[in-house]
Coordinates of C-alpha atoms and ligand atoms in Angstrom, one line a residue:
E1 CA -22.2 -37.3 -20.5
K2 CA -19.3 -36.9 -22.8
N3 CA -16.1 -34.5 -22.8
M4 CA -16.0 -34.0 -19.4
K5 CA -13.5 -31.9 -17.4
I6 CA -12.3 -34.0 -14.6
A7 CA -10.2 -32.8 -11.9
L8 CA -7.7 -35.1 -10.1
G9 CA -5.7 -35.1 -7.2
C10 CA -3.8 -37.6 -5.2
D11 CA -1.3 -38.4 -2.3
H12 CA 1.9 -40.3 -2.0
A13 CA -0.2 -43.5 -1.7
G14 CA -2.6 -42.9 -4.3
I15 CA 0.0 -41.9 -6.9
D16 CA 0.3 -45.6 -7.7
L17 CA -3.2 -45.7 -9.4
K18 CA -2.8 -42.4 -11.3
D19 CA -1.3 -43.4 -14.7
A20 CA -4.2 -46.1 -14.8
I21 CA -7.2 -43.8 -14.0
I22 CA -5.8 -41.0 -16.2
G23 CA -5.6 -43.6 -18.8
T24 CA -9.2 -45.0 -18.3
V25 CA -10.9 -41.4 -18.4
T26 CA -9.4 -39.9 -21.2
A27 CA -9.8 -43.6 -23.5
L28 CA -13.6 -42.7 -22.6
G29 CA -13.3 -39.3 -24.1
H30 CA -12.9 -36.8 -20.9
E31 CA -10.2 -34.5 -20.4
V32 CA -8.1 -34.7 -17.1
Q33 CA -6.4 -31.9 -15.4
D34 CA -4.1 -33.3 -12.5
F35 CA -3.7 -31.3 -9.6
G36 CA -1.0 -33.5 -7.7
T37 CA 0.5 -34.8 -6.1
Y38 CA 3.3 -35.6 -8.8
D39 CA 5.9 -37.8 -6.6
R40 CA 6.3 -40.1 -3.8
N41 CA 7.6 -37.9 -1.0
S42 CA 5.1 -37.9 1.5
V43 CA 2.0 -35.3 1.6
D44 CA -0.8 -34.3 3.0
Y45 CA -4.2 -35.7 1.5
P46 CA -6.5 -32.9 2.9
N47 CA -4.9 -30.3 0.7
Y48 CA -5.5 -32.2 -2.6
A49 CA -8.7 -33.0 -1.5
R50 CA -9.7 -29.5 -1.1
L51 CA -8.0 -28.6 -4.4
V52 CA -10.1 -30.7 -6.4
G53 CA -13.3 -30.3 -4.4
E54 CA -13.1 -26.9 -4.7
K55 CA -12.7 -26.9 -8.3
V56 CA -15.6 -29.2 -8.6
A57 CA -17.9 -27.2 -6.0
A58 CA -17.5 -23.7 -8.1
G59 CA -18.4 -25.7 -11.3
E60 CA -15.0 -25.3 -12.9
F61 CA -14.9 -28.9 -13.1
D62 CA -17.8 -31.8 -13.7
R63 CA -16.4 -34.0 -11.7
G64 CA -13.4 -34.9 -9.4
I65 CA -11.3 -38.3 -8.6
L66 CA -9.1 -38.5 -5.6
L67 CA -6.7 -41.1 -4.7
C68 CA -5.0 -41.9 -1.5
G69 CA -4.2 -45.6 0.6
T70 CA -7.7 -46.3 1.2
G71 CA -9.8 -43.4 -0.5
V72 CA -11.3 -43.1 3.2
G73 CA -9.1 -39.7 4.1
M74 CA -9.7 -38.1 0.9
S75 CA -13.5 -38.5 0.7
I76 CA -13.9 -37.3 4.6
A77 CA -12.0 -34.2 3.7
A78 CA -13.4 -33.7 0.4
N79 CA -17.1 -34.1 2.1
K80 CA -16.4 -30.9 4.1
I81 CA -16.4 -28.7 1.2
K82 CA -20.1 -27.4 0.4
G83 CA -21.6 -28.8 -3.1
V84 CA -19.2 -31.8 -2.9
R85 CA -20.7 -35.4 -2.9
C86 CA -17.6 -37.3 -2.6
V87 CA -18.0 -41.4 -2.5
V88 CA -15.3 -43.9 -1.7
C89 CA -15.9 -47.1 -3.4
T90 CA -14.3 -50.5 -3.6
E91 CA -16.7 -52.2 -5.8
P92 CA -18.3 -51.0 -8.8
F93 CA -22.3 -51.3 -7.7
S94 CA -21.7 -48.9 -5.2
A95 CA -19.8 -46.8 -7.7
Q96 CA -22.8 -46.9 -10.3
L97 CA -25.5 -46.1 -7.7
S98 CA -23.9 -43.2 -6.1
R99 CA -24.2 -41.6 -9.4
R100 CA -28.0 -42.8 -10.4
H101 CA -29.1 -41.9 -6.7
N102 CA -27.0 -39.6 -4.8
N103 CA -25.7 -37.6 -7.7
S104 CA -22.0 -37.8 -6.6
N105 CA -19.4 -35.9 -8.0
V106 CA -16.1 -36.9 -6.7
L107 CA -14.9 -40.3 -6.8
A108 CA -12.3 -41.4 -3.9
L109 CA -10.3 -44.7 -4.7
G110 CA -7.5 -46.3 -2.3
S111 CA -4.3 -47.5 -4.1
R112 CA -3.8 -49.9 -1.1
V113 CA -7.3 -51.6 -1.4
L114 CA -7.9 -51.9 -5.0
G115 CA -5.7 -53.6 -8.2
S116 CA -5.7 -51.3 -10.9
E117 CA -8.1 -53.2 -13.1
L118 CA -10.9 -52.9 -10.3
A119 CA -9.9 -49.4 -9.8
Q120 CA -10.5 -48.6 -13.6
M121 CA -13.9 -50.6 -13.8
I122 CA -15.4 -48.6 -10.9
T123 CA -14.3 -45.6 -12.7
T124 CA -15.8 -46.4 -15.9
L125 CA -19.0 -47.3 -14.2
W126 CA -19.1 -44.0 -12.2
L127 CA -18.3 -41.7 -15.2
E128 CA -21.0 -43.6 -17.3
A129 CA -24.0 -43.4 -15.0
E130 CA -26.1 -40.7 -14.8
F131 CA -28.3 -39.0 -11.9
E132 CA -31.9 -40.1 -12.0
G133 CA -33.7 -37.0 -10.4
G134 CA -36.6 -37.5 -9.0
R135 CA -37.1 -38.7 -5.8
H136 CA -33.6 -38.7 -5.5
G137 CA -33.0 -35.4 -6.5
R138 CA -35.3 -34.4 -4.0
R139 CA -33.6 -36.3 -1.3
V140 CA -30.0 -35.0 -2.3
D141 CA -31.8 -31.5 -2.3
L142 CA -32.6 -32.2 1.5
Y143 CA -29.0 -32.0 2.6
E144 CA -27.7 -29.6 -0.2
Ligands
RB5_201 C1 -1.1 -42.0 3.7 O1 -0.4 -42.9 4.5 C2 -2.5 -42.9 3.7 O2 -3.0 -42.3 5.1 C3 -3.6 -41.7 2.9 O3 -2.9 -42.1 1.8 C4 -5.0 -42.2 3.1 O4 -5.3 -43.6 3.1 C5 -5.9 -41.7 4.3 O5 -7.2 -41.9 4.3

């Protein structure tokens, strides 16, 4: 899918990956809106997970990307929102399969876990992979 609208959120830890991820997303032809945080002052990640998750769940954005220290807190918080299927990834295989089989619509990454180049590779595969539907769609529908 081309020209997607991507909502991006991070906390003070995730901010270290922000420029690299925005660069990757825009280079692939997508539009990014940055919902903060914008500096390294300590903030609470669930507020950013909610901001981004609600926009994706409402259909205002095609996908969301959340950055924190591990990606774990962001993913747990985002998955509380109905309609959000957030995956935390540390390697590209799961990122790609989370799209093809699980129709993930939010990606969470950890800046204390991943170097920027691995984070960018994961983001690229996640953005480019398509949901396969069929039996996978039936399974997603069982919990949506
Ligand atoms: C912040 O120190 C850290 O807890 C947060 O970025 C994230 O890793 C939570 O899961």
